[in-house]
XYZ file of C-alpha atoms in Angstrom:
578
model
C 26.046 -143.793 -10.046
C 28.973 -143.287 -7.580
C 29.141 -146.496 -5.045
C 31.272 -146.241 -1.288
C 32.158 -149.788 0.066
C 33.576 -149.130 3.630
C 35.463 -152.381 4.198
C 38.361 -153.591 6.498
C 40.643 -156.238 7.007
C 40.653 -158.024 9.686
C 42.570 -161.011 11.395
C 41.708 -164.608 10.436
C 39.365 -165.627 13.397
C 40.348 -169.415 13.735
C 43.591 -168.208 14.267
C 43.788 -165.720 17.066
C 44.876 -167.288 19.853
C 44.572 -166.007 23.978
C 48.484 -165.807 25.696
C 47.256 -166.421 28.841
C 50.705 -165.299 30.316
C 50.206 -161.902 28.915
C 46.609 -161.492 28.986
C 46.550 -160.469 25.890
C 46.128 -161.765 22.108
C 48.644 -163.199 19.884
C 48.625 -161.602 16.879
C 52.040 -162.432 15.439
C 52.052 -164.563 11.939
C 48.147 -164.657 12.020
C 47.049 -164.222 8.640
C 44.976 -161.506 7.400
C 41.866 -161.015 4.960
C 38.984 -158.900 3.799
C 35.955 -159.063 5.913
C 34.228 -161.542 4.229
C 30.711 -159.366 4.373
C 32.427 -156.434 2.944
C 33.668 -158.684 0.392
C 29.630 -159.195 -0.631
C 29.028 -155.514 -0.811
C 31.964 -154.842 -3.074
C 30.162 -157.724 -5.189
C 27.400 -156.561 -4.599
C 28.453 -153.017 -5.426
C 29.896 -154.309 -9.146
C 27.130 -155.879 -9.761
C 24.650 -153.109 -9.258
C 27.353 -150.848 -11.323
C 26.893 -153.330 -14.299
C 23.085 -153.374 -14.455
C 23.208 -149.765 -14.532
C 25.166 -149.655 -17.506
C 28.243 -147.490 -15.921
C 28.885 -145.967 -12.774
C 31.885 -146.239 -10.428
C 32.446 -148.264 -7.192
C 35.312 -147.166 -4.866
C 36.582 -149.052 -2.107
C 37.575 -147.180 1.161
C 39.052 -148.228 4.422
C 40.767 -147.174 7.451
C 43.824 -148.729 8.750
C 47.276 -149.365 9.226
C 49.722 -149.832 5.752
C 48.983 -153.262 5.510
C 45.455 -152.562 4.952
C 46.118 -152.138 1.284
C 46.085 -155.690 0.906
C 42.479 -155.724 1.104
C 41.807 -152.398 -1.397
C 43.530 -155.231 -3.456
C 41.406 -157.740 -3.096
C 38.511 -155.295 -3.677
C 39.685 -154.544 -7.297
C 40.057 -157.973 -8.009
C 35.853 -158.299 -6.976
C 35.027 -155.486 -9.017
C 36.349 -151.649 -7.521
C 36.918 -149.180 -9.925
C 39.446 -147.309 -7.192
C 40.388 -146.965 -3.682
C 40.894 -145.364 -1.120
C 43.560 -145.451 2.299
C 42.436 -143.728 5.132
C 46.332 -144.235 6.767
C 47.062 -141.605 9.680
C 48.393 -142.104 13.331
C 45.539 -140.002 14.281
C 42.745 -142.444 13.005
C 44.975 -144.920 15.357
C 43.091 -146.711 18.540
C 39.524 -145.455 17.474
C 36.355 -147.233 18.346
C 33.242 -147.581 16.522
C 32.041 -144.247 17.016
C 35.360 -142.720 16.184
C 35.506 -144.729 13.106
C 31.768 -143.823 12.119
C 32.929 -140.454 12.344
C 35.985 -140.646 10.511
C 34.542 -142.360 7.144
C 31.779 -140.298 7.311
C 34.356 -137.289 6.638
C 36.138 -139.251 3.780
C 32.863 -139.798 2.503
C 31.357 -136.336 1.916
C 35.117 -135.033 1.205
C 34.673 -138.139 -2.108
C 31.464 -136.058 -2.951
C 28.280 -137.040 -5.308
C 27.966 -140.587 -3.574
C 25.056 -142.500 -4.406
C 25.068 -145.208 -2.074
C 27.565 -146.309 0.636
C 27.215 -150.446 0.964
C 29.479 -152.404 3.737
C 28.905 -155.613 5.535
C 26.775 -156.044 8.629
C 29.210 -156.579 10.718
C 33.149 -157.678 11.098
C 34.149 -161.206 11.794
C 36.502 -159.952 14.508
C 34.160 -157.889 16.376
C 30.227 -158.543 17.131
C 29.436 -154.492 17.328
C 27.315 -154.073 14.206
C 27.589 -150.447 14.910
C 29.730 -148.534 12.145
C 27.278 -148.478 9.054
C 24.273 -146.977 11.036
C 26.300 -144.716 13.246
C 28.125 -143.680 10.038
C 24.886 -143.274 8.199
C 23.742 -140.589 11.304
C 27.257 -139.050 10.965
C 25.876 -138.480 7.318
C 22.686 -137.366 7.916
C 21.388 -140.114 5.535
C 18.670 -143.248 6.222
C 20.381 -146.217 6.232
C 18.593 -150.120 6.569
C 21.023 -153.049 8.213
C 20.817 -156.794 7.345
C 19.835 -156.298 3.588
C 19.298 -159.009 1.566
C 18.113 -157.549 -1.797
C 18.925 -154.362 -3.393
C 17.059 -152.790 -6.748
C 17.866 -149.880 -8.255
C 15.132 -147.429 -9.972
C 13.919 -144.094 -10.804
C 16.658 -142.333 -8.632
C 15.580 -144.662 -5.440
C 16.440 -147.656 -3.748
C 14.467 -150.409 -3.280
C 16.147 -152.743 -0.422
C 15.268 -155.830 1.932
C 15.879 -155.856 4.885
C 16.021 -159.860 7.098
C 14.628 -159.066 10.170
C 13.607 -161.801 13.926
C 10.015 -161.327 12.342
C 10.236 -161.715 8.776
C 11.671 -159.639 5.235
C 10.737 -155.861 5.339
C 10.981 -154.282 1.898
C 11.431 -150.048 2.115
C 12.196 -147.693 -1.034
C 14.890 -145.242 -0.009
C 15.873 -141.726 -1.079
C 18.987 -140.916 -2.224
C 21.797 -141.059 -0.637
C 21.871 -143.695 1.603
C 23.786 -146.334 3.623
C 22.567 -150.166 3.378
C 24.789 -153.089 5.290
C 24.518 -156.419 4.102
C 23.507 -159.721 5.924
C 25.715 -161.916 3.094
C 29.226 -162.935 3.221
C 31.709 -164.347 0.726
C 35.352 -164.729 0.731
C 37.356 -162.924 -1.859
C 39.343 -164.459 -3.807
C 42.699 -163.258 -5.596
C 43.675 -159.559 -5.567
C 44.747 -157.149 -7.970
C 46.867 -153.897 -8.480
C 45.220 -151.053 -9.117
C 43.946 -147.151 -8.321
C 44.789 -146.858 -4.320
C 44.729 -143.166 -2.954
C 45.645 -142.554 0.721
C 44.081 -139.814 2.759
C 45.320 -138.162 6.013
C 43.588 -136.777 8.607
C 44.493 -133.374 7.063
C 42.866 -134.204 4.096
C 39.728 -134.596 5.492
C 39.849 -131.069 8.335
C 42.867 -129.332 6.959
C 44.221 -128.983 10.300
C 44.570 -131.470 13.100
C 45.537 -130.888 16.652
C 46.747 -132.708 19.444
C 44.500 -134.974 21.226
C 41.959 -134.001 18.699
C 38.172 -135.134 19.572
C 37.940 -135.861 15.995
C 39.732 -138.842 15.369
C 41.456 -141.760 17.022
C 41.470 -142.838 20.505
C 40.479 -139.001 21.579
C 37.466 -139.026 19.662
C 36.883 -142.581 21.302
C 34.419 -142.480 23.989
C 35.231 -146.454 24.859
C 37.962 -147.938 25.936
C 38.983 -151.569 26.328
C 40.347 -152.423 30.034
C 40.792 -156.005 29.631
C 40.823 -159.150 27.310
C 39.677 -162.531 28.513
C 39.706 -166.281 27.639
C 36.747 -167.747 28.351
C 36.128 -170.940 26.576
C 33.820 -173.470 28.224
C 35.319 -176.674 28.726
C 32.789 -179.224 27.507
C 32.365 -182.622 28.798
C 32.739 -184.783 25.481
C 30.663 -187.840 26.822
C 29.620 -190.710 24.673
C 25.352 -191.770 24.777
C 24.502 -195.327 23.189
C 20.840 -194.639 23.561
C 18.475 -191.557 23.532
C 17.693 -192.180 27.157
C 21.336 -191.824 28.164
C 21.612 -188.355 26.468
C 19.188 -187.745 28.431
C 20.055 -188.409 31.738
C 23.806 -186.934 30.555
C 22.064 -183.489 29.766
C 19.781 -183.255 32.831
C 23.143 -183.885 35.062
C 25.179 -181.418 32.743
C 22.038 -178.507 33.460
C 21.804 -179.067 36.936
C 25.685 -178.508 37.290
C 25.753 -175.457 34.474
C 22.519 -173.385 35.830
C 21.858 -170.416 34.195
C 22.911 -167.125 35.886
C 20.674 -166.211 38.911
C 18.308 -162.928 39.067
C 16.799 -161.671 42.569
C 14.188 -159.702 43.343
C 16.229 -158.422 45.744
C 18.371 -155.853 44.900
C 21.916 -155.710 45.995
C 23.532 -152.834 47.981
C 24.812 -149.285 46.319
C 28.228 -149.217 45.398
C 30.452 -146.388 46.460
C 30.317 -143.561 49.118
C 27.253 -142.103 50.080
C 25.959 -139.366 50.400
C 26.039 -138.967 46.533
C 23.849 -139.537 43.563
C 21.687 -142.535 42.488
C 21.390 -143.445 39.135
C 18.456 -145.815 37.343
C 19.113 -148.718 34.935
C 17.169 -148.562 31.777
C 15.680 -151.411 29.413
C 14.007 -150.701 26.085
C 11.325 -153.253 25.792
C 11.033 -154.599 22.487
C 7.775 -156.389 21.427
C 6.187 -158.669 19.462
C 2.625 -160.097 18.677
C 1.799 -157.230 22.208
C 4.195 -158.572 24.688
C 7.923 -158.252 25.795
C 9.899 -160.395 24.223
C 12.214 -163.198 26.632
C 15.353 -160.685 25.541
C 13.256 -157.159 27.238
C 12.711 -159.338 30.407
C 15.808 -160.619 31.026
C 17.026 -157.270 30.613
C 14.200 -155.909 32.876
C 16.029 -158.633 35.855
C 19.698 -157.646 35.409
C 18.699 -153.798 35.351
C 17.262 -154.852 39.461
C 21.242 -155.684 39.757
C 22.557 -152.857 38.124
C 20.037 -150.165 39.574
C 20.871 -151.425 43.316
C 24.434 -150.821 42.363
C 23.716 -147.577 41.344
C 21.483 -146.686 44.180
C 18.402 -146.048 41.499
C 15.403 -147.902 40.003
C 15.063 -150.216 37.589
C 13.089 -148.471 34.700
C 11.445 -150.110 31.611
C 10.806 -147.930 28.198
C 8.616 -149.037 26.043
C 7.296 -147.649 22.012
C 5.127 -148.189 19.936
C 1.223 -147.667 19.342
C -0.004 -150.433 21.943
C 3.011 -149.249 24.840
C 0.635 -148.776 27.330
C -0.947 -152.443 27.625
C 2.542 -153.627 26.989
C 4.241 -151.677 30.346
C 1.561 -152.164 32.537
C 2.137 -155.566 32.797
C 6.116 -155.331 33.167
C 5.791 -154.443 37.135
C 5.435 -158.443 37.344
C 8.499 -158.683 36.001
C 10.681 -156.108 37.935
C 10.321 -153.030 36.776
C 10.102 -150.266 39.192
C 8.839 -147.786 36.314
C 7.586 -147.610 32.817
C 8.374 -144.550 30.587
C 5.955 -145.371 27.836
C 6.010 -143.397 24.485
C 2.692 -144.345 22.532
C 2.566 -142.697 18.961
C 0.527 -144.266 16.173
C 3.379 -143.267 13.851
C 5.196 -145.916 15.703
C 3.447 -149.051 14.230
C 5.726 -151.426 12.556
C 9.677 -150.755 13.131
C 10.728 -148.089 11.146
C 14.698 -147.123 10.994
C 14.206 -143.004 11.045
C 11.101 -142.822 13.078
C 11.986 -145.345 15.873
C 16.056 -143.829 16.219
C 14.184 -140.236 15.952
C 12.413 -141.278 19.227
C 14.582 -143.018 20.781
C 16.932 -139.835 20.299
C 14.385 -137.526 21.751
C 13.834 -139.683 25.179
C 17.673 -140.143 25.611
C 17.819 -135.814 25.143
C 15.279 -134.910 27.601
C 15.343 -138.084 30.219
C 19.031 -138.815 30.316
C 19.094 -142.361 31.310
C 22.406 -143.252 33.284
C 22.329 -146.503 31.837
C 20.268 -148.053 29.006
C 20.318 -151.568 27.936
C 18.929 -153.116 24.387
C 18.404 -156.355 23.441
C 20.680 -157.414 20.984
C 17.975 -158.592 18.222
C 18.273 -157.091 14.508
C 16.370 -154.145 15.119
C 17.940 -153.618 18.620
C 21.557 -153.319 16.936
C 20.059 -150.998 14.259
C 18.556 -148.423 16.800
C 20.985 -148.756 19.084
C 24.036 -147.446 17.015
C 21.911 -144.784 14.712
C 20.635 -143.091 18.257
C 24.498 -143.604 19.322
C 26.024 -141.955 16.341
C 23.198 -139.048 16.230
C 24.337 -137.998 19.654
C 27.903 -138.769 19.507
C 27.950 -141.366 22.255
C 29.545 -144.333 23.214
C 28.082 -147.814 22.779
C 28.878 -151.351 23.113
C 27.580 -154.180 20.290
C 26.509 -157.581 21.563
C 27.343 -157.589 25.089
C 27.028 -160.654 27.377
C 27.334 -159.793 30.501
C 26.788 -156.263 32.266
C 28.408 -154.718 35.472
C 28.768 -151.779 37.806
C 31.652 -150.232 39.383
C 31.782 -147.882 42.310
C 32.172 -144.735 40.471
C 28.923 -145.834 38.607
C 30.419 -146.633 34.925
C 28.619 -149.491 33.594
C 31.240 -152.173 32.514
C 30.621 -154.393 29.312
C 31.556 -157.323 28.176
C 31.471 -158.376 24.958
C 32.805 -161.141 22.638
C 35.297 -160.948 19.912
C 37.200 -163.583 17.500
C 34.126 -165.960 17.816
C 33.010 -165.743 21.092
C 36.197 -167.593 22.685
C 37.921 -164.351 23.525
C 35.846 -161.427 25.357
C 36.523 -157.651 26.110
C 35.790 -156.192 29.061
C 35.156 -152.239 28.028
C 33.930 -148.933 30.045
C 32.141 -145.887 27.896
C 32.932 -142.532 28.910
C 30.131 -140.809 27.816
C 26.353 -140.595 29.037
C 23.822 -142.349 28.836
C 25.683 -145.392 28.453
C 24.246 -147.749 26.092
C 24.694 -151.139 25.517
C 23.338 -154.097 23.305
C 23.169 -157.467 25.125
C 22.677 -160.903 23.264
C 19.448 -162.713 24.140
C 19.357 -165.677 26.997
C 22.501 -163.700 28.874
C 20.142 -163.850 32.429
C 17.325 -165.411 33.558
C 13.655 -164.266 33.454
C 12.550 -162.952 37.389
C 9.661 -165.432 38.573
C 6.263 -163.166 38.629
C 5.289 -161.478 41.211
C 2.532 -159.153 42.030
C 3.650 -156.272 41.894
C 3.072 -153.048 39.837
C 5.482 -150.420 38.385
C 4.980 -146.177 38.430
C 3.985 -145.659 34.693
C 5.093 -142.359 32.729
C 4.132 -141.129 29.829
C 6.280 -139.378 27.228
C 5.284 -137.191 24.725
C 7.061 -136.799 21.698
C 7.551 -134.287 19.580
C 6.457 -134.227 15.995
C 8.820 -136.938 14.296
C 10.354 -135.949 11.503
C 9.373 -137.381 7.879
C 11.225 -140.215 6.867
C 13.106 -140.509 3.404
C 12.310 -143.920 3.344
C 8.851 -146.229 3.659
C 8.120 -149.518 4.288
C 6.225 -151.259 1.479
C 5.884 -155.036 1.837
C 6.720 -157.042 4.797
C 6.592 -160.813 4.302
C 6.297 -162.580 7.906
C 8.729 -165.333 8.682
C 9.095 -164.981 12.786
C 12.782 -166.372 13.968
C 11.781 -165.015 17.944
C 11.861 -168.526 19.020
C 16.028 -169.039 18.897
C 16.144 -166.704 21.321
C 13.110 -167.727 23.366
C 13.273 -171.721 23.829
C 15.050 -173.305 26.083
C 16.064 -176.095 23.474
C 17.118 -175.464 19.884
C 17.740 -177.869 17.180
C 20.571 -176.537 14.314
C 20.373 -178.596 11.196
C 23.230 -179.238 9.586
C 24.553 -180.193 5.909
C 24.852 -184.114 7.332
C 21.087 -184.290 8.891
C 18.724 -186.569 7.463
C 17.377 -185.551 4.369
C 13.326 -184.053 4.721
C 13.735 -184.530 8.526
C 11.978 -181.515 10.526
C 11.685 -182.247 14.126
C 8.650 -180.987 16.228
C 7.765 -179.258 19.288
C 11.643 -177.121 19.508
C 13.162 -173.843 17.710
C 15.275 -174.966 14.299
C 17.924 -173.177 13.282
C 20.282 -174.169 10.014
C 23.552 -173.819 9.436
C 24.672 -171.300 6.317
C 24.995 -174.558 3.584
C 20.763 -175.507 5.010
C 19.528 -171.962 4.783
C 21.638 -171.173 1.510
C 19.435 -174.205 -0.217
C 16.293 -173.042 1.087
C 15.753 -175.459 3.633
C 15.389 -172.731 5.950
C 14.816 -168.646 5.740
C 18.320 -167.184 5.908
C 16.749 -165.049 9.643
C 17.132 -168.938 10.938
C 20.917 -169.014 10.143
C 22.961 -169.289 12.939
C 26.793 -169.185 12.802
C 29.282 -166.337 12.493
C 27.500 -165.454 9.305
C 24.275 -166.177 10.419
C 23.275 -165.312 14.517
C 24.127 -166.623 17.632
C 22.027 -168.296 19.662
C 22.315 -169.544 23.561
C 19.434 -172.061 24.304
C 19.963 -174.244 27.809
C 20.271 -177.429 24.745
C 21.493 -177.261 21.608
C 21.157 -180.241 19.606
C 23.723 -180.264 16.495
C 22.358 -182.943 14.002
C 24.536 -183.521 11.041
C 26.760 -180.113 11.883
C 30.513 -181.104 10.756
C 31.335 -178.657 13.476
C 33.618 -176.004 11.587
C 34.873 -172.690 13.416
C 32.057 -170.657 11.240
C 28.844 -172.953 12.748
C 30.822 -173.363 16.488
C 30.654 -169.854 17.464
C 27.012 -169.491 16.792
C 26.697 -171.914 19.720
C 29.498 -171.163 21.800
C 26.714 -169.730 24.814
C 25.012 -172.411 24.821
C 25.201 -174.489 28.252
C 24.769 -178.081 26.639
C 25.935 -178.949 23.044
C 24.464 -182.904 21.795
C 25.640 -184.047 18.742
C 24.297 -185.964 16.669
C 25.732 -187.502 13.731
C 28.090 -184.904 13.492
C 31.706 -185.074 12.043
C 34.900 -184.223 13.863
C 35.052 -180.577 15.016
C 31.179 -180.832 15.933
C 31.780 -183.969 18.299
C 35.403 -182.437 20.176
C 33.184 -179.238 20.916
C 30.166 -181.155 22.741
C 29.306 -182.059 25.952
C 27.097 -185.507 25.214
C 27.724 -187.374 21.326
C 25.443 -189.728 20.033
C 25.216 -191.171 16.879
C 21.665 -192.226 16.341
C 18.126 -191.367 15.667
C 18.055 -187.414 16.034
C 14.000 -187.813 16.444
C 15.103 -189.808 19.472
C 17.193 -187.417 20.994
C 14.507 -184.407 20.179
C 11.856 -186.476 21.903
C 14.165 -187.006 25.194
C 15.004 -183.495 25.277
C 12.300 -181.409 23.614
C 11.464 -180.362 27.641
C 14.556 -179.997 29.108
C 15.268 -176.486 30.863
């Protein structure tokens, strides 16, 4: 068996820092590392080598020369050999560029098995590179793993999911990202081969579409700082932090949605443009993350002079879009097909593919849940177009280019980026906007007919329900650290753990929130017993009001109320806040 680990080094994230003279990022003396989730797969990768009694794992990357440092430190966890995709051409590319390129150094390596890499980078929230590189491929890929057996010439892989643990057998060849991180430790010397871009084509040209910055449909126009500045006020009682937080929301509101839409942007007469949301569902409604999608596309269609349109899949579309007029949408494009029951990788990005084709949204925007950033990039990479991961905020500028912004070196530091390609797709983190108030009103609905789907090399065979919908849906979240009292659950909120709760089984690992867990961006978070170390902060860093509560040091400098007390207390004061 012949293992791939795409991996990449990447700065140490506690240690960027914004210049805010230069607008830019100081990257001087900042050390460097492996990702820490492509340091699991290559782990991972060994250890599936091992069982199998032989086999060979190679490490590949693309980068700069200093990259080699972390093909070192992938030997020392277990690669056989590596390999240094090092050109000036690979220089400046984005995610689909990158996709692209590895995909070539892939099939030039030959008589792969399996390609594993980490979910995502620590620098970057995008998520995008192993399924785009998987439709580069050709091959079915699954994102967030958290088990992988090997059999019979198949895979058998779990997948952590918002809803629960999806199991799927896979053919052969395929691409599988996983939801674990370690660091690496130590590095060693060993087999590193470089590649060139003429390695991979044989000839390259200038400005070539193939690799780099010209085969780069997004570009990044700006860096920001935008760290909230907290208030770091002291409670005595439970009451206090309550009357602290309810003055704290009422001066931090959330962003505002009208049902009015704004004015069109740029010179008329020309032509208007729609904004798109896909709807995702669950238990036969649209989620909190669809909705507030549904309200900023109002925005973002009056910009552009369009409509606000709503796309829905799945077997029960219909009932779900008729109802989504109350919510803002001006029309529904619903695609009902029974093959579209439970999310499936191949059939859902197969759809999804055909409706971008034929409809050619000007702008569509998905919720940034783990099957929204697995569907988003394969569709992306299967039609060669440009994407942004895990935006938080969404804009339009008078030539009609949607503008993203999205957050990078934990959430801190945010890029402001513009696709060149269309449709223009975007992921957007849940609780970004507000949900429009009801009205009633009704939307045009449109039906789309697919055609046949095609059939999938993979199949789902168990799916074991643990629902995690409510992080991103409650307007108060609890996240239980290390420190919080022992057998304590609180009541009546969303819980979330922090990576040392969930890794003891205090919690399923979908309830992990963190930089190796999720973010989440309630109206209250309440940190009991979080030490309050850069890894747990920027899983909270949206949220508008931080309590602590019996936290340590870093926890209680990043919050806006501290109280060191009964945490029921606190729960029970705020467990209705908005």
């Amino acid at each position: 068996m012949k293992i791939v680990c795409l991996v990449k080094q990447v700065p140490r994230p506690d240690a960027i820092e914004f210049d805010p003279e230069t607008k830019s990022l100081r990257r001087d003396g900042v050390p460097l590392l492996l990702n820490p989730f492509d340091a699991a797969a290559v782990a991972k990768a060994a250890d599936l080598k091992k069982k199998q009694a032989g086999g060979e794992v190679i490490a590949m990357t693309m980068g700069p020369p200093q990259a080699a440092e972390a093909l070192k430190e992938c030997l020392a966890l277990g690669a056989d050999r590596c390999i240094h995709l090092s050109d000036r051409a690979f220089a400046l590319a984005d995610t689909l560029g990158t996709s692209r390129t590895l995909a070539l150094a892939i099939t030039k390596e030959g008589d792969v098995d399996l390609v594993l890499c980490g979910r995502k980078t620590v620098d970057s929230e995008t998520w995008q590179v192993p399924p785009e590189t998987a439709a580069f491929l050709g091959w079915p890929h699954l994102t967030s793993v958290v088990g992988i057996e090997l059999s019979d010439g198949r895979v058998r892989a779990t997948r952590e999911t918002d809803s629960g643990y999806d199991t799927y057998e896979l053919e052969r060849p395929a691409v599988l990202s996983l939801a674990s991180a370690n660091e690496a430790e130590g590095s060693r010397d060993g087999n590193v081969e470089i590649w060139t871009a003429t390695d991979l084509v044989g000839e390259v040209y200038e400005n070539d579409k193939r690799f780099g910055q010209s085969g780069s449909p997004t570009r990044v126009l700006a860096v920001r700082d935008v760290t909230p500045e907290r208030a770091r006020k002291r409670a005595k009682s439970a009451e206090e932090v309550g009357g602290k937080v309810r003055e704290l929301l009422a001066e931090r509101p959330p962003e505002a949605t009208q049902w009015e839409k704004p004015e069109r942007l740029g010179e008329r007469p020309g032509k208007s443009y729609d904004a798109w949301t896909f709807v995702e569902t669950v238990d036969g409604r649209a989620t909190r993350a669809s909705l507030e999608l549904i309200a900023k596309s109002r925005e973002l269609a009056g910009k552009l002079g369009g409509e606000s349109v709503a796309l829905v899949m799945g077997p029960d579309a219909s009932g779900v879009g008729e109802a989504l007029g109350s919510h803002g949408a001006e029309r529904v494009v619903v695609v009902e097909n029974e093959r579209l029951g439970p999310y499936h990788p191949e059939l859902w990005s197969a759809a999804l593919v055909q409706v971008l084709q034929r409809l050619r949204p000007h702008v569509l925007a998905i919720p940034a849940t783990t099957n929204g950033r697995d569907l988003g990039p394969r569709a992306a990479g299967e039609l060669e177009l440009g994407m942004t991961g895990d935006c938080v905020n969404l804009g339009i500028d008078r030539a009609g280019r949607l503008i993203q912004t999205k957050p990078a070196y934990g959430g801190n530091i945010v890029s402001i980026i513009m696709g060149a390609t269309t449709p223009q797709l975007a992921t957007v983190r849940p609780r970004m906007f507000s949900v429009l108030e009801p009205r009633e009103q009704t939307a045009r609905v449109e039906r789309f007919e697919l055609d046949p789907l095609p059939e999938p090399r993979s199949g789902l065979v168990e799916h074991r329900p643990s629902p995690a919908f409510d992080l991103d849906e409650e307007d108060v979240v609890v996240l239980l650290g290390p420190d919080a009292p022992a057998g304590w659950a609180p009541e009546g909120v969303a819980v979330g753990g922090t990576r040392e709760v969930c890794a003891r089984g205090d919690l399923p690992g979908n309830r992990q929130i963190g930089l190796y867990g999720r973010p989440v961006a309630p109206r209250v978070l309440i940190a009991v017993g979080v030490p309050g170390d850069f890894e747990q902060l920027t899983g909270i860093v949206k949220s508008a009001v931080i309590v602590s509560v019996g936290g340590g040091e870093g926890m209680e400098r990043t919050a806006d109320v501290v109280f060191r007390g009964d945490p029921g207390e606190v729960v029970a004061a705020l467990a209705q806040e908005r």
